PDB file of N, CA and C in Angstrom:
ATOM      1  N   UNK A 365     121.323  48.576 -58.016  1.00 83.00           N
ATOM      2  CA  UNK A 365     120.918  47.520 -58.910  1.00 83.00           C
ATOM      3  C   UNK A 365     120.874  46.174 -58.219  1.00 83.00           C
ATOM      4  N   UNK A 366     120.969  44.999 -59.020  1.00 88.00           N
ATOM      5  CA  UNK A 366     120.843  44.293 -58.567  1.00 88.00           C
ATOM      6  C   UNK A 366     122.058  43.624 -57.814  1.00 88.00           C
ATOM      7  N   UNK A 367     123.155  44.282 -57.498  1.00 88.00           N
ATOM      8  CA  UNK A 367     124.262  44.092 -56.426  1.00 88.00           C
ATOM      9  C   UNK A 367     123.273  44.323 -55.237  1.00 88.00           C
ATOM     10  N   UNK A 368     122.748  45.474 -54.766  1.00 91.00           N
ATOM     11  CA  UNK A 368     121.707  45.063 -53.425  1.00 91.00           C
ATOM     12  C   UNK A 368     121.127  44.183 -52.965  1.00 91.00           C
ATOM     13  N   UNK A 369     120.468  43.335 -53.972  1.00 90.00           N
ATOM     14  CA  UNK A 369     120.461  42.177 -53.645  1.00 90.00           C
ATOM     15  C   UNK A 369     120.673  40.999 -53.559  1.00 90.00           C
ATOM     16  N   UNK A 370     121.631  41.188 -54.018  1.00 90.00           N
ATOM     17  CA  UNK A 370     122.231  40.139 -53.762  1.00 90.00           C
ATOM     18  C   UNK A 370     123.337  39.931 -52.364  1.00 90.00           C
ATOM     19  N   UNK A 371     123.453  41.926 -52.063  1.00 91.00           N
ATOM     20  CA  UNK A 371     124.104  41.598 -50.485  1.00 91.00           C
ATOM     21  C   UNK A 371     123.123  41.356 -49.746  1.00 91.00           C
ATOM     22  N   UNK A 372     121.696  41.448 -49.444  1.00 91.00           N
ATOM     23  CA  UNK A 372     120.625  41.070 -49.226  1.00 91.00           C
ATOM     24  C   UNK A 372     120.573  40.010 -49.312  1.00 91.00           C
ATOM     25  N   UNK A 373     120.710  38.645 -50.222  1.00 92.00           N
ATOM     26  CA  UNK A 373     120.904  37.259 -50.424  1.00 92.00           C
ATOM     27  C   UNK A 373     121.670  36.563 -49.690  1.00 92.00           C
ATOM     28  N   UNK A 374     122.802  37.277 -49.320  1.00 89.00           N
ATOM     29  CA  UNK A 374     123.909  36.319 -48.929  1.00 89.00           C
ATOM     30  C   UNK A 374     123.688  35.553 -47.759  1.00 89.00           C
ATOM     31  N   UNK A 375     123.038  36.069 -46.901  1.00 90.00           N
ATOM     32  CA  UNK A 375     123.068  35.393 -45.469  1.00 90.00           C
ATOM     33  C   UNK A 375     121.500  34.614 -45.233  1.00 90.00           C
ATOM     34  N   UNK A 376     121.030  34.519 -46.982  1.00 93.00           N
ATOM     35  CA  UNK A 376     119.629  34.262 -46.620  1.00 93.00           C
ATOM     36  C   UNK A 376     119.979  32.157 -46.976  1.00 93.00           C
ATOM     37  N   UNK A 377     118.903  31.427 -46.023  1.00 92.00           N
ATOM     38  CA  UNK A 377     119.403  30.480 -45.925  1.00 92.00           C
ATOM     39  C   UNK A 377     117.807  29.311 -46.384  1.00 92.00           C
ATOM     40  N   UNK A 378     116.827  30.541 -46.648  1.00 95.00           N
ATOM     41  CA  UNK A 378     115.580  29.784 -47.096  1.00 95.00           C
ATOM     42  C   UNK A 378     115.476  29.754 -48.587  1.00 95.00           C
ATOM     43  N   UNK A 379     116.068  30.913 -49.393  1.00 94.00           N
ATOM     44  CA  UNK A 379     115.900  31.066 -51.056  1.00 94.00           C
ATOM     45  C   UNK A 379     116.149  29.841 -51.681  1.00 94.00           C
ATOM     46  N   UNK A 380     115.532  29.458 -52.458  1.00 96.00           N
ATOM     47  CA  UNK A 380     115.456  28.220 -53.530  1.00 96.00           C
ATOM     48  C   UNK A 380     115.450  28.933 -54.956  1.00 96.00           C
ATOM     49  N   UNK A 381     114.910  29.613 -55.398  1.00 97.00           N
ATOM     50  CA  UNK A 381     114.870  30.027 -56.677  1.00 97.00           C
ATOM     51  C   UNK A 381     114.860  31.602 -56.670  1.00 97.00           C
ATOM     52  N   UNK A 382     115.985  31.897 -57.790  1.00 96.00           N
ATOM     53  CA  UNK A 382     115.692  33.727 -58.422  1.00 96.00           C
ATOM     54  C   UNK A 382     115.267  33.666 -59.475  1.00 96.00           C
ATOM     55  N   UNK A 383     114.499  34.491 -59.548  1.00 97.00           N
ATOM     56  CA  UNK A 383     114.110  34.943 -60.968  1.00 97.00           C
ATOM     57  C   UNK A 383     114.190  36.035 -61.282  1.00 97.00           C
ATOM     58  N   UNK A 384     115.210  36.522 -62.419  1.00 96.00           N
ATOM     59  CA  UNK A 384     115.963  37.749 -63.061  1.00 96.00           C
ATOM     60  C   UNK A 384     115.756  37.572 -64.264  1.00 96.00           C
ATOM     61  N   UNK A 385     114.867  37.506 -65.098  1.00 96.00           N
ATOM     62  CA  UNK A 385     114.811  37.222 -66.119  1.00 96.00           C
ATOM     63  C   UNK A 385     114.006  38.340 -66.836  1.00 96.00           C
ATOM     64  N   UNK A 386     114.077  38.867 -67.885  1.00 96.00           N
ATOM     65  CA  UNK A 386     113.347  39.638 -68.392  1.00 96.00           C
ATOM     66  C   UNK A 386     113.738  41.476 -68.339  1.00 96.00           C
ATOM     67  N   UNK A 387     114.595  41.603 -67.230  1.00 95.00           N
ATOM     68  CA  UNK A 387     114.908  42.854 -66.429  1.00 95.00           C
ATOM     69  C   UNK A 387     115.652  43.569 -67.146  1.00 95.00           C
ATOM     70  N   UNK A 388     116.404  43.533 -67.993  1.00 95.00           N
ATOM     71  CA  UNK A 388     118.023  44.329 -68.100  1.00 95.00           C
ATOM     72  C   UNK A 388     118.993  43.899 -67.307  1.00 95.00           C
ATOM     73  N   UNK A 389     119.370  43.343 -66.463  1.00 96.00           N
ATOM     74  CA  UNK A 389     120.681  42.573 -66.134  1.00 96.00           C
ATOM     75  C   UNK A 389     121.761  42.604 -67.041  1.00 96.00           C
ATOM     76  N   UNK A 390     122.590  43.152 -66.735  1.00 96.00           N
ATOM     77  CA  UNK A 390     123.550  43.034 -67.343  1.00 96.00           C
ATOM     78  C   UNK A 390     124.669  42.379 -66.773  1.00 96.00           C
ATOM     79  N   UNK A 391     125.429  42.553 -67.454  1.00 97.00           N
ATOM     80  CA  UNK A 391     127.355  41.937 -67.581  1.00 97.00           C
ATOM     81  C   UNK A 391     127.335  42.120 -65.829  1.00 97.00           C
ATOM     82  N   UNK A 392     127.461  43.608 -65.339  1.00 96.00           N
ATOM     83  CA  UNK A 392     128.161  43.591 -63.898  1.00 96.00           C
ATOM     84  C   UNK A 392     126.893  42.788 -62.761  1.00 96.00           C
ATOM     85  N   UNK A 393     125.868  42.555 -63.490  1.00 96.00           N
ATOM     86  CA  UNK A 393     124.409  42.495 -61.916  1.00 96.00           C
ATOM     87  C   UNK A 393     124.855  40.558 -62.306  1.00 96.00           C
ATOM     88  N   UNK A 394     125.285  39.759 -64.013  1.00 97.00           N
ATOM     89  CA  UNK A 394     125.537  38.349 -63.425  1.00 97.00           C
ATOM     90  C   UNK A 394     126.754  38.341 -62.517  1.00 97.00           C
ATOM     91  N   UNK A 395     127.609  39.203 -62.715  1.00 97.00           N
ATOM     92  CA  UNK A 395     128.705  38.787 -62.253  1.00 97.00           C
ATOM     93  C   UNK A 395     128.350  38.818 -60.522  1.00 97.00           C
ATOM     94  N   UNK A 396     127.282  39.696 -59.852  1.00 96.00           N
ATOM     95  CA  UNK A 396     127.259  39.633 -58.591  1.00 96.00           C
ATOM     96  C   UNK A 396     126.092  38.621 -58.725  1.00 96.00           C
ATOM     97  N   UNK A 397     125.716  38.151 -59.170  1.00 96.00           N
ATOM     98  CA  UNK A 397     124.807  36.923 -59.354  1.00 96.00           C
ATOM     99  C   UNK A 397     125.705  35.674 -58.746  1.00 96.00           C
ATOM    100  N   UNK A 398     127.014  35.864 -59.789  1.00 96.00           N
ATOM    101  CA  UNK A 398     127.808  34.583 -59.555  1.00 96.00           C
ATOM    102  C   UNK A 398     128.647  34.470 -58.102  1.00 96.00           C
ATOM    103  N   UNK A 399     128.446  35.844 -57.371  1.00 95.00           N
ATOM    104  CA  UNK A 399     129.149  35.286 -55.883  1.00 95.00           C
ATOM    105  C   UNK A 399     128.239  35.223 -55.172  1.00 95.00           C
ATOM    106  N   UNK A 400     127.038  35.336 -55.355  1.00 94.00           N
ATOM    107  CA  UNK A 400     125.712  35.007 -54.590  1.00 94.00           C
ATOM    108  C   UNK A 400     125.911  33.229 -54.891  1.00 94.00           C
ATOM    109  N   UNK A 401     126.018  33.464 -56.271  1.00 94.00           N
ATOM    110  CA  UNK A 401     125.833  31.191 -56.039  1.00 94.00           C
ATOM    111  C   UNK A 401     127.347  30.991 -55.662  1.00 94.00           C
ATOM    112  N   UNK A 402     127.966  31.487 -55.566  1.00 93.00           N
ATOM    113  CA  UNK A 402     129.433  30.841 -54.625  1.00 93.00           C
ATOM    114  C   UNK A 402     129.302  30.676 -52.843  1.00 93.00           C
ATOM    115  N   UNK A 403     128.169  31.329 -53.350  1.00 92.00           N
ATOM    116  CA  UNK A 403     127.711  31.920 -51.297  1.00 92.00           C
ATOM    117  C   UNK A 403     126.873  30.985 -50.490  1.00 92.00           C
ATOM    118  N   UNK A 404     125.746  31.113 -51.048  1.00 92.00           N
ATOM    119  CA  UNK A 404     124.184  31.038 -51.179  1.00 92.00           C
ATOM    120  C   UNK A 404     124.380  28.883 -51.740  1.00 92.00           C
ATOM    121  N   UNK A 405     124.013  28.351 -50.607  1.00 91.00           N
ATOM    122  CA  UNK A 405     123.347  27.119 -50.822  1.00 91.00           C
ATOM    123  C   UNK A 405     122.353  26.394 -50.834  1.00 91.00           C
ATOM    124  N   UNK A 406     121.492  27.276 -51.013  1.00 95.00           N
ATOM    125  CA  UNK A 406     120.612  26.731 -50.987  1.00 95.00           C
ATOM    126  C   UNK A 406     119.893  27.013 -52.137  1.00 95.00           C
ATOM    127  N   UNK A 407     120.036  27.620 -52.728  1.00 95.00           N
ATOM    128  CA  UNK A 407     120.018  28.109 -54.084  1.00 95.00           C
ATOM    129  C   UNK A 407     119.808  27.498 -55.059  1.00 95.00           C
ATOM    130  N   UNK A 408     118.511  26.546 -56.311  1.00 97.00           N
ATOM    131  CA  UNK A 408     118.311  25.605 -56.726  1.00 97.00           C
ATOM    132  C   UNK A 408     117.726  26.230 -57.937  1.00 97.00           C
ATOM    133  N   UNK A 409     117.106  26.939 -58.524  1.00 98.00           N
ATOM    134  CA  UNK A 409     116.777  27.981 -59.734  1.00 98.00           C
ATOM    135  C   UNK A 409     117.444  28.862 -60.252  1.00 98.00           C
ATOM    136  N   UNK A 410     117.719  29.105 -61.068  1.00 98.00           N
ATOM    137  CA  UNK A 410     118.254  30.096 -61.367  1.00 98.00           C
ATOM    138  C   UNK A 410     117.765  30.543 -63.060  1.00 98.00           C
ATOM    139  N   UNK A 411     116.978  31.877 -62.798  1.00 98.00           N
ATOM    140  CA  UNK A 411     116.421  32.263 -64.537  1.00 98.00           C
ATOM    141  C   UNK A 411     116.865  33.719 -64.545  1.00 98.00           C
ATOM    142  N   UNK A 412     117.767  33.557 -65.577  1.00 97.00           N
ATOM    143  CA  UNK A 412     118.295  34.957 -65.677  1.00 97.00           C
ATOM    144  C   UNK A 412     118.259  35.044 -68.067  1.00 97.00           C
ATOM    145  N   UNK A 413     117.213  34.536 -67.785  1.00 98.00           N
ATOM    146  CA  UNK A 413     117.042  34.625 -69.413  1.00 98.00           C
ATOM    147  C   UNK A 413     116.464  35.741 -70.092  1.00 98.00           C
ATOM    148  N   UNK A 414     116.681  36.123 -71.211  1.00 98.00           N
ATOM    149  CA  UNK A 414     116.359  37.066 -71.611  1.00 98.00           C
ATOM    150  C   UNK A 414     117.153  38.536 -71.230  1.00 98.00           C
ATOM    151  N   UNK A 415     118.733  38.578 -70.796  1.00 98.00           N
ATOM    152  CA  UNK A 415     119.275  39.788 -70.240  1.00 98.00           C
ATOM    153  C   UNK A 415     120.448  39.715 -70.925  1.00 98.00           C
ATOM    154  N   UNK A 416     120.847  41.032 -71.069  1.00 97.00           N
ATOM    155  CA  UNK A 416     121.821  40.810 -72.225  1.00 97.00           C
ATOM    156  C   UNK A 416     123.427  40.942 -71.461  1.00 97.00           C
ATOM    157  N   UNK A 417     123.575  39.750 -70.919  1.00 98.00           N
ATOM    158  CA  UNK A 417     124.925  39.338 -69.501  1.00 98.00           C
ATOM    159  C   UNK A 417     126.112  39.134 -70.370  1.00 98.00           C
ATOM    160  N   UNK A 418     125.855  38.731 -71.853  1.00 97.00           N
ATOM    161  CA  UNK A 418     127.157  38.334 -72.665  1.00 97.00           C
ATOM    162  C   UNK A 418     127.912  37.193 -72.199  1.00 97.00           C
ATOM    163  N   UNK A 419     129.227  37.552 -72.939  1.00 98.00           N
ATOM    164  CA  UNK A 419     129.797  36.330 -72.346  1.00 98.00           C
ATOM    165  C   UNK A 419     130.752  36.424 -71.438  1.00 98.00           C
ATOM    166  N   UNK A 420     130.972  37.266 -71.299  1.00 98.00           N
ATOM    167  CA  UNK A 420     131.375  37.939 -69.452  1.00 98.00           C
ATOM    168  C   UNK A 420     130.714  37.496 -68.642  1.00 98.00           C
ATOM    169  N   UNK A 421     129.645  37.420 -68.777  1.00 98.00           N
ATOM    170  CA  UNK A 421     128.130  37.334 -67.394  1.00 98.00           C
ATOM    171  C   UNK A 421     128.267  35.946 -67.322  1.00 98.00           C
ATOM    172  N   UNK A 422     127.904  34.962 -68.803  1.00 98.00           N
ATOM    173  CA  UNK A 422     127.786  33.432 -68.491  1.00 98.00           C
ATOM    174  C   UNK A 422     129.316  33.221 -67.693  1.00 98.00           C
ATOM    175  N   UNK A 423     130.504  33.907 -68.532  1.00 98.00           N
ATOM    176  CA  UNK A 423     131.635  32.987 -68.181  1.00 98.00           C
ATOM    177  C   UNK A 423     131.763  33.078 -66.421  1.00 98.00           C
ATOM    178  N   UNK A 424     130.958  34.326 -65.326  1.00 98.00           N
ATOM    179  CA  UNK A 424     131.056  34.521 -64.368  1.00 98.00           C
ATOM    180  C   UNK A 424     130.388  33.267 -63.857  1.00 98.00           C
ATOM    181  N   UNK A 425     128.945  33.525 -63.905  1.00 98.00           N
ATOM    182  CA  UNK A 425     128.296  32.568 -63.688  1.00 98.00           C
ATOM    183  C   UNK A 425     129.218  31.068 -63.731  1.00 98.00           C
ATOM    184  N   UNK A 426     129.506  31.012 -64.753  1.00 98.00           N
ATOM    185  CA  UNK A 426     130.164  29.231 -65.025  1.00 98.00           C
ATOM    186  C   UNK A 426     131.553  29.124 -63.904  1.00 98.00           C
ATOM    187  N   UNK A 427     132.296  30.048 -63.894  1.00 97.00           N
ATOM    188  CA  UNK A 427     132.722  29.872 -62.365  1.00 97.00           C
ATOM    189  C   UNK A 427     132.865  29.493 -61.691  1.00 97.00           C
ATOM    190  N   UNK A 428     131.589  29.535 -61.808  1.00 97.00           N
ATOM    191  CA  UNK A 428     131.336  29.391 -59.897  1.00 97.00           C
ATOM    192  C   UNK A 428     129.989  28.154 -59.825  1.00 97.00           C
ATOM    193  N   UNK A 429     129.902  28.007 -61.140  1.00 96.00           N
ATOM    194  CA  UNK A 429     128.990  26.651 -61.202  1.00 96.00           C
ATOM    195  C   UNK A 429     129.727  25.712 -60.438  1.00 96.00           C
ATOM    196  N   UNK A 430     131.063  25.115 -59.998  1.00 94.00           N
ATOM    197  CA  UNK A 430     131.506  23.708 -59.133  1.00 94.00           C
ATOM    198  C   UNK A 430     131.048  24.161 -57.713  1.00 94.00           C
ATOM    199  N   UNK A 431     130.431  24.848 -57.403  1.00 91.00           N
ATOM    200  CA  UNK A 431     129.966  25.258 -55.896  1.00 91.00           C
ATOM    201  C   UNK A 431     128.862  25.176 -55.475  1.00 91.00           C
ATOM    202  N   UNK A 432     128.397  25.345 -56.713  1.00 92.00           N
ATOM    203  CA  UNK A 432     126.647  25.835 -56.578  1.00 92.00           C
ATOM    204  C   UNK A 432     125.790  24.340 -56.728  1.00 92.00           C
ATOM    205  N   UNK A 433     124.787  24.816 -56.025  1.00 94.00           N
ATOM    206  CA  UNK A 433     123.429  23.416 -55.642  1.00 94.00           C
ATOM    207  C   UNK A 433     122.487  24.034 -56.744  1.00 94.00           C
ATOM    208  N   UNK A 434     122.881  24.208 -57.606  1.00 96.00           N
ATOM    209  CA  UNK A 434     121.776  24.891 -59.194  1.00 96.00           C
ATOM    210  C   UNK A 434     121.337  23.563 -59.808  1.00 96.00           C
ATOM    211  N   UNK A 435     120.155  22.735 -59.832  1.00 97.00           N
ATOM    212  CA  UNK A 435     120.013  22.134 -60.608  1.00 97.00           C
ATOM    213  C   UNK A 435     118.875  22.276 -61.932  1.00 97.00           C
ATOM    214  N   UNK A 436     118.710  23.676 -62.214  1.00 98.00           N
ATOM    215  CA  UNK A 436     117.781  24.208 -63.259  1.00 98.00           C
ATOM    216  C   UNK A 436     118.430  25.343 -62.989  1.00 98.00           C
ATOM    217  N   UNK A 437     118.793  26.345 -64.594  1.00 98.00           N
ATOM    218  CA  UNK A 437     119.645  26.953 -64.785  1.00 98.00           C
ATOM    219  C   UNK A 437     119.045  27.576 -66.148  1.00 98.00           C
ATOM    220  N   UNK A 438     118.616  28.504 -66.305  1.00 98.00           N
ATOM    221  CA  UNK A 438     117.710  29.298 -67.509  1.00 98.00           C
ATOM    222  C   UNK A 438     118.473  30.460 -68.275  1.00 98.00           C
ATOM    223  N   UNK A 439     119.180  30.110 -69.169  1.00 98.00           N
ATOM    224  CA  UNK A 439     119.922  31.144 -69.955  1.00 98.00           C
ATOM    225  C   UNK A 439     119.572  31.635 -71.259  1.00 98.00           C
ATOM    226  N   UNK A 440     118.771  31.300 -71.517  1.00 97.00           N
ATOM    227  CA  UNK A 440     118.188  31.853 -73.149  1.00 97.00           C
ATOM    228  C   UNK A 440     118.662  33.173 -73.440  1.00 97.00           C
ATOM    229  N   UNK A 441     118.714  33.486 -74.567  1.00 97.00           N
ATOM    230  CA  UNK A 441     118.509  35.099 -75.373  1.00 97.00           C
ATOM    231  C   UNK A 441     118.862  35.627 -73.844  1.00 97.00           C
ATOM    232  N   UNK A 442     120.530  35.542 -73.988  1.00 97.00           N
ATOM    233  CA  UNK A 442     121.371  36.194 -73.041  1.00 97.00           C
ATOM    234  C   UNK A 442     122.372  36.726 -73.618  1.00 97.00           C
ATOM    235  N   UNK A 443     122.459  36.999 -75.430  1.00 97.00           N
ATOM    236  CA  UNK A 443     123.904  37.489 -75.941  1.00 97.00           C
ATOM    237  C   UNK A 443     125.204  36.777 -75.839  1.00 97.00           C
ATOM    238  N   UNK A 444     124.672  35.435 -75.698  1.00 97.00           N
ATOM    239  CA  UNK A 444     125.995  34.723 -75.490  1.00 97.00           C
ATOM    240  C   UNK A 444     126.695  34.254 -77.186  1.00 97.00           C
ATOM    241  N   UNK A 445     127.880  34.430 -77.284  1.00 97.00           N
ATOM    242  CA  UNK A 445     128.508  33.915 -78.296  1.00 97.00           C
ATOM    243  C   UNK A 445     129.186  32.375 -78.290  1.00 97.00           C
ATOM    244  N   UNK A 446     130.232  31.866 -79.097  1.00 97.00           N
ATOM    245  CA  UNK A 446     130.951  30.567 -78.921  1.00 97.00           C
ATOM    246  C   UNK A 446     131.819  30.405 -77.765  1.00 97.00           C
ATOM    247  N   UNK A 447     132.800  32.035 -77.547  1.00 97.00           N
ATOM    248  CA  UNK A 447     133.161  31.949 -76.341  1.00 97.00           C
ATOM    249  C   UNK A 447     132.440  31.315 -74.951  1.00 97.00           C
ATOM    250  N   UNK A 448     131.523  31.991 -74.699  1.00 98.00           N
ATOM    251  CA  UNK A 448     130.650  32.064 -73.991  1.00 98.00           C
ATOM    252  C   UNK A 448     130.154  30.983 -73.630  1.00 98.00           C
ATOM    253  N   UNK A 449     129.763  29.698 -74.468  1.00 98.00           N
ATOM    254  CA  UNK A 449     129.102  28.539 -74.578  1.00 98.00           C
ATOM    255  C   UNK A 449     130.424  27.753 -74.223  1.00 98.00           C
ATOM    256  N   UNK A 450     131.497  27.894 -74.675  1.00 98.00           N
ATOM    257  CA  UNK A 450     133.093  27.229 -74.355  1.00 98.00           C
ATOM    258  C   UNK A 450     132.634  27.376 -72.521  1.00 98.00           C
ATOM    259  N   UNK A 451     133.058  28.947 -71.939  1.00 98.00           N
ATOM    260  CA  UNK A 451     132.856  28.868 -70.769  1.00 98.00           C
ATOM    261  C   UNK A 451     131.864  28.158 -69.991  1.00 98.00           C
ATOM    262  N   UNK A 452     130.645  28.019 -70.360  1.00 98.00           N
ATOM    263  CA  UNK A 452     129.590  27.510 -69.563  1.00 98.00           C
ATOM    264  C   UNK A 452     129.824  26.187 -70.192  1.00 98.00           C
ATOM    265  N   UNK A 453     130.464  25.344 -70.706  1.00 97.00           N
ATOM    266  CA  UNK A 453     130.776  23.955 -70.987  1.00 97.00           C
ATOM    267  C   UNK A 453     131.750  23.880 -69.637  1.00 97.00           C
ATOM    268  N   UNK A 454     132.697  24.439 -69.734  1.00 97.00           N
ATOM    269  CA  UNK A 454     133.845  23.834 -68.561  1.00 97.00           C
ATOM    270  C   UNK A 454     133.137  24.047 -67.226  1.00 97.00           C
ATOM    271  N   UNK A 455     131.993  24.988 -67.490  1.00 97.00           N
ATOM    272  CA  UNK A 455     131.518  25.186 -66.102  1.00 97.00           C
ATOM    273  C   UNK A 455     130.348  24.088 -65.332  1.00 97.00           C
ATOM    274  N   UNK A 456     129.799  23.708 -66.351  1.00 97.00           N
ATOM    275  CA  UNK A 456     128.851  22.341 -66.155  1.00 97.00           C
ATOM    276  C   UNK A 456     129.860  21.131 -66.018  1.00 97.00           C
ATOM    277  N   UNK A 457     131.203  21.360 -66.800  1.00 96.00           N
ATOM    278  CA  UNK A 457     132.365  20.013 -65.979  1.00 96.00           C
ATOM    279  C   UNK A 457     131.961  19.316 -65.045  1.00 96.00           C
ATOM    280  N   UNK A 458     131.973  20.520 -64.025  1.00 95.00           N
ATOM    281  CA  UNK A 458     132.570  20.656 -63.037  1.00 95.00           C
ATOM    282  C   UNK A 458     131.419  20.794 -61.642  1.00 95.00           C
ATOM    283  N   UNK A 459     130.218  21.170 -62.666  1.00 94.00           N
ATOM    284  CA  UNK A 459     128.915  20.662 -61.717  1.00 94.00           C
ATOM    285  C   UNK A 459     128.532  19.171 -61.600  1.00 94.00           C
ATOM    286  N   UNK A 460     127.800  19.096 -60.255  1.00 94.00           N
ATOM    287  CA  UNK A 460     126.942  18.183 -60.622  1.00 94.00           C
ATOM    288  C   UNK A 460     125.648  17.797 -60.308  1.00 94.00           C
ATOM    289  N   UNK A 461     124.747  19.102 -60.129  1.00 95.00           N
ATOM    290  CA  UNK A 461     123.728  19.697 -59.775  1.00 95.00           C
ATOM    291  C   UNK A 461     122.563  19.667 -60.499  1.00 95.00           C
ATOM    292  N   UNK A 462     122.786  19.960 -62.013  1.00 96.00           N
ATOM    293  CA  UNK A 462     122.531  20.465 -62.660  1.00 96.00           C
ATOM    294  C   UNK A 462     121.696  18.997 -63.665  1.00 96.00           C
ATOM    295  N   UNK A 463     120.249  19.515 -63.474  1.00 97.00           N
ATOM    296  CA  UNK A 463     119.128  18.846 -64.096  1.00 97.00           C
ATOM    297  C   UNK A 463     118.758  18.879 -65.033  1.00 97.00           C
ATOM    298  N   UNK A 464     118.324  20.562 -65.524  1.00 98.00           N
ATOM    299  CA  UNK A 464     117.468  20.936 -66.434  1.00 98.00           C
ATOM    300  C   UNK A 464     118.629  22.599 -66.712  1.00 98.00           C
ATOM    301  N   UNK A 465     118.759  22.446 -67.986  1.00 98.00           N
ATOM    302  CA  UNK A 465     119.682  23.568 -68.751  1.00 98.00           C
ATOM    303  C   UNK A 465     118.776  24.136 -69.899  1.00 98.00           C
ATOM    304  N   UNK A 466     118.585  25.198 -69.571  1.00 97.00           N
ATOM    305  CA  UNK A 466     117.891  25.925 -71.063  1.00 97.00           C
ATOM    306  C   UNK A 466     118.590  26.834 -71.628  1.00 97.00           C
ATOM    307  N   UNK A 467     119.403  26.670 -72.643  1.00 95.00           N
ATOM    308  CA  UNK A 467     119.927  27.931 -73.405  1.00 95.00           C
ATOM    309  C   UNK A 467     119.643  28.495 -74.692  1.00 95.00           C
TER     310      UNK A 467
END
């Protein structure tokens, strides 16, 4: 799944934008999403909308948002609940990257 590529990602130093959106992604493919942006700096897109990641997936993601060079960040109709929106609040804290938010 998409753990392959993201070990595939890690050492890549040209990527600017992923787009995962639409796929089935789930809970475990954000969570290797989110050590790709702990990794990966260069990394400036990110659309993972439309996958049903929950709030496991955002709270991974949010994480690891104080690391990441994400300044557009696409989460729509991702199954996220209040939890979920709590997590990705503390996680934008703590960014400061971050331009354009769609949820």
């Amino acid at each position: 799944g998409v753990g392959h590529i993201v070990e595939a990602l890690e050492d890549n130093d040209t990527l600017t934008e992923l787009y995962v959106n639409s796929c089935g992604l789930s809970t475990k493919g954000a969570i290797s999403i989110s050590e790709l942006i702990k990794i990966n700096q260069t990394l400036q897109v990110l659309v993972i909308s439309q996958n049903p990641i929950g709030d496991k997936g955002i709270t991974a993601i949010a994480q690891s948002l104080h690391c990441a060079n994400i300044s557009k960040l696409y989460i729509s109709w991702c199954s996220i609940t209040d939890s979920g929106a709590v997590a990705l609040a503390a996680g934008l804290r703590k960014n400061h990257s971050i331009e354009l938010l769609s949820v």
